[in-house]
């Protein structure tokens, strides 16, 4: 991935001999579906989903995400904010042109539903929920999580962004919850995270209308925190960190206070996921065909922008 890294001049160079808190350990690991980079000067850990064909939450992606999340917990978890740390910001983005993430693995949904393997569907959903919850709880570490959305974030992709403390989106980005189009609902955190930001009624409306919202609309609604010009998303992250780094502890405390005052619990997320699996049992053949058509449309979009 060095050629990709060098094409993004906004990144600072990192020292391959970094040993602080095990940073070198994770940087030296080989991944297939993610790309990571550490910015020592700004204390930012950049985490990019890097799927070559169809950017969805596959089992493979989930396994690699867990490796990174476990690393953060191991070296930074359960520390007070006043403890010295060389990692203060965790940024999630995507290397796929025009796409943050399309969300759930619809091919897997179709296969499980046709085979009536609802245990496998539940296992998949619970794995996704635990990933979202880890992001929401900052991996139990004194860090601020940032979602950098530079393209379409649908379903689970939108949920992943919503689980972050800060959402920075480029103007051409679109986000939405299209599950209603095939008689499902977003069952891996959307209701919980959205309702804490905009209230229950507007959350229900967004889930039921199934449409895509522009980053500008979501910024006006208070969902997107920072709106960036196209191509300037990474620069917006750097600027945000530069502007706020001196008050990191205060900002971190505010995010924690917000979560404490209106908490999203793992039990809540798991309960909603159970409802999602039960709803999946009602899907008809025509609903599954709609999923498959959507997958084909997503793959065409990736090929056109590659």
mmCIF file of N, CA, C and O in Angstrom, residues 251-296:
data_model
loop_
_atom_site.group_PDB
_atom_site.id
_atom_site.type_symbol
_atom_site.label_atom_id
_atom_site.label_comp_id
_atom_site.label_asym_id
_atom_site.label_seq_id
_atom_site.Cartn_x
_atom_site.Cartn_y
_atom_site.Cartn_z
ATOM 1 N N UNK A 251 -12.895 17.965 25.507
ATOM 2 C CA UNK A 251 -13.774 17.431 24.465
ATOM 3 C C UNK A 251 -14.088 15.958 24.719
ATOM 4 O O UNK A 251 -15.237 15.526 24.574
ATOM 5 N N UNK A 252 -13.070 15.215 25.107
ATOM 6 C CA UNK A 252 -13.290 13.801 25.419
ATOM 7 C C UNK A 252 -14.311 13.663 26.555
ATOM 8 O O UNK A 252 -15.227 12.824 26.494
ATOM 9 N N UNK A 253 -14.169 14.484 27.585
ATOM 10 C CA UNK A 253 -15.087 14.431 28.729
ATOM 11 C C UNK A 253 -16.515 14.760 28.304
ATOM 12 O O UNK A 253 -17.478 14.151 28.792
ATOM 13 N N UNK A 254 -16.672 15.703 27.387
ATOM 14 C CA UNK A 254 -18.007 16.069 26.909
ATOM 15 C C UNK A 254 -18.651 14.903 26.164
ATOM 16 O O UNK A 254 -19.846 14.603 26.340
ATOM 17 N N UNK A 255 -17.871 14.235 25.321
ATOM 18 C CA UNK A 255 -18.403 13.066 24.602
ATOM 19 C C UNK A 255 -18.814 11.981 25.597
ATOM 20 O O UNK A 255 -19.867 11.341 25.444
ATOM 21 N N UNK A 256 -18.003 11.783 26.642
ATOM 22 C CA UNK A 256 -18.329 10.778 27.643
ATOM 23 C C UNK A 256 -19.574 11.166 28.431
ATOM 24 O O UNK A 256 -20.417 10.311 28.745
ATOM 25 N N UNK A 257 -19.717 12.450 28.737
ATOM 26 C CA UNK A 257 -20.900 12.918 29.462
ATOM 27 C C UNK A 257 -22.153 12.707 28.628
ATOM 28 O O UNK A 257 -23.213 12.317 29.149
ATOM 29 N N UNK A 258 -22.054 12.979 27.322
ATOM 30 C CA UNK A 258 -23.208 12.768 26.429
ATOM 31 C C UNK A 258 -23.632 11.301 26.442
ATOM 32 O O UNK A 258 -24.819 10.980 26.520
ATOM 33 N N UNK A 259 -22.671 10.418 26.399
ATOM 34 C CA UNK A 259 -22.984 8.993 26.374
ATOM 35 C C UNK A 259 -23.548 8.519 27.717
ATOM 36 O O UNK A 259 -24.409 7.634 27.764
ATOM 37 N N UNK A 260 -23.062 9.115 28.798
ATOM 38 C CA UNK A 260 -23.557 8.724 30.113
ATOM 39 C C UNK A 260 -24.974 9.222 30.327
ATOM 40 O O UNK A 260 -25.807 8.546 30.935
ATOM 41 N N UNK A 261 -25.273 10.412 29.812
ATOM 42 C CA UNK A 261 -26.594 11.001 30.026
ATOM 43 C C UNK A 261 -27.668 10.356 29.162
ATOM 44 O O UNK A 261 -28.854 10.352 29.530
ATOM 45 N N UNK A 262 -27.270 9.826 28.001
ATOM 46 C CA UNK A 262 -28.218 9.135 27.122
ATOM 47 C C UNK A 262 -27.521 7.899 26.556
ATOM 48 O O UNK A 262 -27.198 7.831 25.371
ATOM 49 N N UNK A 263 -27.277 6.918 27.418
ATOM 50 C CA UNK A 263 -26.418 5.794 27.023
ATOM 51 C C UNK A 263 -27.054 4.855 25.996
ATOM 52 O O UNK A 263 -28.269 4.656 25.977
ATOM 53 N N UNK A 264 -26.199 4.301 25.175
ATOM 54 C CA UNK A 264 -26.559 3.167 24.325
ATOM 55 C C UNK A 264 -25.850 1.962 24.915
ATOM 56 O O UNK A 264 -24.619 1.943 25.006
ATOM 57 N N UNK A 265 -26.609 0.983 25.353
ATOM 58 C CA UNK A 265 -26.017 -0.186 25.987
ATOM 59 C C UNK A 265 -25.918 -1.342 24.989
ATOM 60 O O UNK A 265 -26.647 -1.397 23.990
ATOM 61 N N UNK A 266 -25.031 -2.265 25.299
ATOM 62 C CA UNK A 266 -24.907 -3.449 24.456
ATOM 63 C C UNK A 266 -26.183 -4.277 24.505
ATOM 64 O O UNK A 266 -26.602 -4.841 23.483
ATOM 65 N N UNK A 267 -26.829 -4.314 25.664
ATOM 66 C CA UNK A 267 -28.097 -5.042 25.775
ATOM 67 C C UNK A 267 -29.151 -4.456 24.839
ATOM 68 O O UNK A 267 -29.915 -5.199 24.208
ATOM 69 N N UNK A 268 -29.207 -3.133 24.769
ATOM 70 C CA UNK A 268 -30.163 -2.491 23.865
ATOM 71 C C UNK A 268 -29.893 -2.883 22.423
ATOM 72 O O UNK A 268 -30.811 -3.240 21.673
ATOM 73 N N UNK A 269 -28.630 -2.820 22.022
ATOM 74 C CA UNK A 269 -28.272 -3.156 20.650
ATOM 75 C C UNK A 269 -28.580 -4.610 20.343
ATOM 76 O O UNK A 269 -29.072 -4.935 19.244
ATOM 77 N N UNK A 270 -28.318 -5.506 21.287
ATOM 78 C CA UNK A 270 -28.585 -6.922 21.074
ATOM 79 C C UNK A 270 -30.084 -7.201 20.987
ATOM 80 O O UNK A 270 -30.533 -8.036 20.193
ATOM 81 N N UNK A 271 -30.870 -6.510 21.795
ATOM 82 C CA UNK A 271 -32.325 -6.687 21.730
ATOM 83 C C UNK A 271 -32.848 -6.300 20.347
ATOM 84 O O UNK A 271 -33.654 -7.023 19.742
ATOM 85 N N UNK A 272 -32.384 -5.167 19.831
ATOM 86 C CA UNK A 272 -32.839 -4.714 18.516
ATOM 87 C C UNK A 272 -32.365 -5.672 17.432
ATOM 88 O O UNK A 272 -33.099 -5.953 16.468
ATOM 89 N N UNK A 273 -31.177 -6.204 17.590
ATOM 90 C CA UNK A 273 -30.672 -7.179 16.627
ATOM 91 C C UNK A 273 -31.538 -8.437 16.607
ATOM 92 O O UNK A 273 -31.807 -9.013 15.540
ATOM 93 N N UNK A 274 -32.016 -8.869 17.772
ATOM 94 C CA UNK A 274 -32.927 -10.015 17.821
ATOM 95 C C UNK A 274 -34.200 -9.724 17.033
ATOM 96 O O UNK A 274 -34.727 -10.599 16.328
ATOM 97 N N UNK A 275 -34.693 -8.484 17.157
ATOM 98 C CA UNK A 275 -35.880 -8.095 16.382
ATOM 99 C C UNK A 275 -35.582 -8.128 14.887
ATOM 100 O O UNK A 275 -36.421 -8.505 14.067
ATOM 101 N N UNK A 276 -34.359 -7.739 14.539
ATOM 102 C CA UNK A 276 -33.943 -7.741 13.133
ATOM 103 C C UNK A 276 -33.939 -9.158 12.571
ATOM 104 O O UNK A 276 -34.421 -9.408 11.463
ATOM 105 N N UNK A 277 -33.405 -10.092 13.338
ATOM 106 C CA UNK A 277 -33.362 -11.492 12.886
ATOM 107 C C UNK A 277 -34.777 -12.044 12.755
ATOM 108 O O UNK A 277 -35.103 -12.736 11.773
ATOM 109 N N UNK A 278 -35.653 -11.734 13.709
ATOM 110 C CA UNK A 278 -37.041 -12.191 13.626
ATOM 111 C C UNK A 278 -37.730 -11.616 12.384
ATOM 112 O O UNK A 278 -38.510 -12.304 11.715
ATOM 113 N N UNK A 279 -37.442 -10.356 12.086
ATOM 114 C CA UNK A 279 -38.026 -9.726 10.901
ATOM 115 C C UNK A 279 -37.516 -10.394 9.629
ATOM 116 O O UNK A 279 -38.261 -10.559 8.651
ATOM 117 N N UNK A 280 -36.253 -10.792 9.634
ATOM 118 C CA UNK A 280 -35.677 -11.464 8.464
ATOM 119 C C UNK A 280 -36.401 -12.767 8.151
ATOM 120 O O UNK A 280 -36.436 -13.206 6.995
ATOM 121 N N UNK A 281 -37.005 -13.377 9.157
ATOM 122 C CA UNK A 281 -37.752 -14.617 8.940
ATOM 123 C C UNK A 281 -39.004 -14.385 8.086
ATOM 124 O O UNK A 281 -39.565 -15.338 7.547
ATOM 125 N N UNK A 282 -39.442 -13.136 7.963
ATOM 126 C CA UNK A 282 -40.658 -12.833 7.205
ATOM 127 C C UNK A 282 -40.362 -12.452 5.753
ATOM 128 O O UNK A 282 -41.287 -12.178 4.985
ATOM 129 N N UNK A 283 -39.086 -12.404 5.374
ATOM 130 C CA UNK A 283 -38.739 -11.971 4.026
ATOM 131 C C UNK A 283 -39.278 -12.937 2.970
ATOM 132 O O UNK A 283 -39.263 -14.158 3.141
ATOM 133 N N UNK A 284 -39.729 -12.345 1.882
ATOM 134 C CA UNK A 284 -40.270 -13.126 0.775
ATOM 135 C C UNK A 284 -39.232 -13.246 -0.337
ATOM 136 O O UNK A 284 -38.234 -12.537 -0.337
ATOM 137 N N UNK A 285 -39.509 -14.098 -1.301
ATOM 138 C CA UNK A 285 -38.602 -14.299 -2.422
ATOM 139 C C UNK A 285 -38.356 -12.990 -3.149
ATOM 140 O O UNK A 285 -37.237 -12.695 -3.575
ATOM 141 N N UNK A 286 -39.394 -12.189 -3.313
ATOM 142 C CA UNK A 286 -39.233 -10.912 -4.018
ATOM 143 C C UNK A 286 -38.336 -9.950 -3.246
ATOM 144 O O UNK A 286 -37.620 -9.131 -3.848
ATOM 145 N N UNK A 287 -38.343 -10.044 -1.919
ATOM 146 C CA UNK A 287 -37.452 -9.202 -1.116
ATOM 147 C C UNK A 287 -35.997 -9.606 -1.337
ATOM 148 O O UNK A 287 -35.106 -8.759 -1.447
ATOM 149 N N UNK A 288 -35.754 -10.912 -1.405
ATOM 150 C CA UNK A 288 -34.408 -11.405 -1.636
ATOM 151 C C UNK A 288 -33.902 -11.001 -3.021
ATOM 152 O O UNK A 288 -32.723 -10.670 -3.191
ATOM 153 N N UNK A 289 -34.800 -11.000 -3.991
ATOM 154 C CA UNK A 289 -34.415 -10.577 -5.342
ATOM 155 C C UNK A 289 -34.042 -9.097 -5.358
ATOM 156 O O UNK A 289 -33.129 -8.681 -6.087
ATOM 157 N N UNK A 290 -34.740 -8.290 -4.572
ATOM 158 C CA UNK A 290 -34.400 -6.866 -4.465
ATOM 159 C C UNK A 290 -33.001 -6.696 -3.879
ATOM 160 O O UNK A 290 -32.232 -5.832 -4.304
ATOM 161 N N UNK A 291 -32.670 -7.510 -2.877
ATOM 162 C CA UNK A 291 -31.323 -7.462 -2.306
ATOM 163 C C UNK A 291 -30.281 -7.771 -3.380
ATOM 164 O O UNK A 291 -29.255 -7.078 -3.492
ATOM 165 N N UNK A 292 -30.541 -8.802 -4.156
ATOM 166 C CA UNK A 292 -29.584 -9.206 -5.182
ATOM 167 C C UNK A 292 -29.425 -8.143 -6.259
ATOM 168 O O UNK A 292 -28.320 -7.911 -6.749
ATOM 169 N N UNK A 293 -30.514 -7.469 -6.604
ATOM 170 C CA UNK A 293 -30.431 -6.377 -7.586
ATOM 171 C C UNK A 293 -29.614 -5.226 -7.028
ATOM 172 O O UNK A 293 -28.830 -4.590 -7.747
ATOM 173 N N UNK A 294 -29.788 -4.952 -5.737
ATOM 174 C CA UNK A 294 -29.024 -3.875 -5.111
ATOM 175 C C UNK A 294 -27.538 -4.211 -5.098
ATOM 176 O O UNK A 294 -26.695 -3.343 -5.358
ATOM 177 N N UNK A 295 -27.197 -5.465 -4.825
ATOM 178 C CA UNK A 295 -25.795 -5.891 -4.849
ATOM 179 C C UNK A 295 -25.201 -5.659 -6.232
ATOM 180 O O UNK A 295 -24.088 -5.124 -6.364
ATOM 181 N N UNK A 296 -25.932 -6.039 -7.274
ATOM 182 C CA UNK A 296 -25.424 -5.862 -8.639
ATOM 183 C C UNK A 296 -25.214 -4.378 -8.951
ATOM 184 O O UNK A 296 -24.227 -4.000 -9.594
#
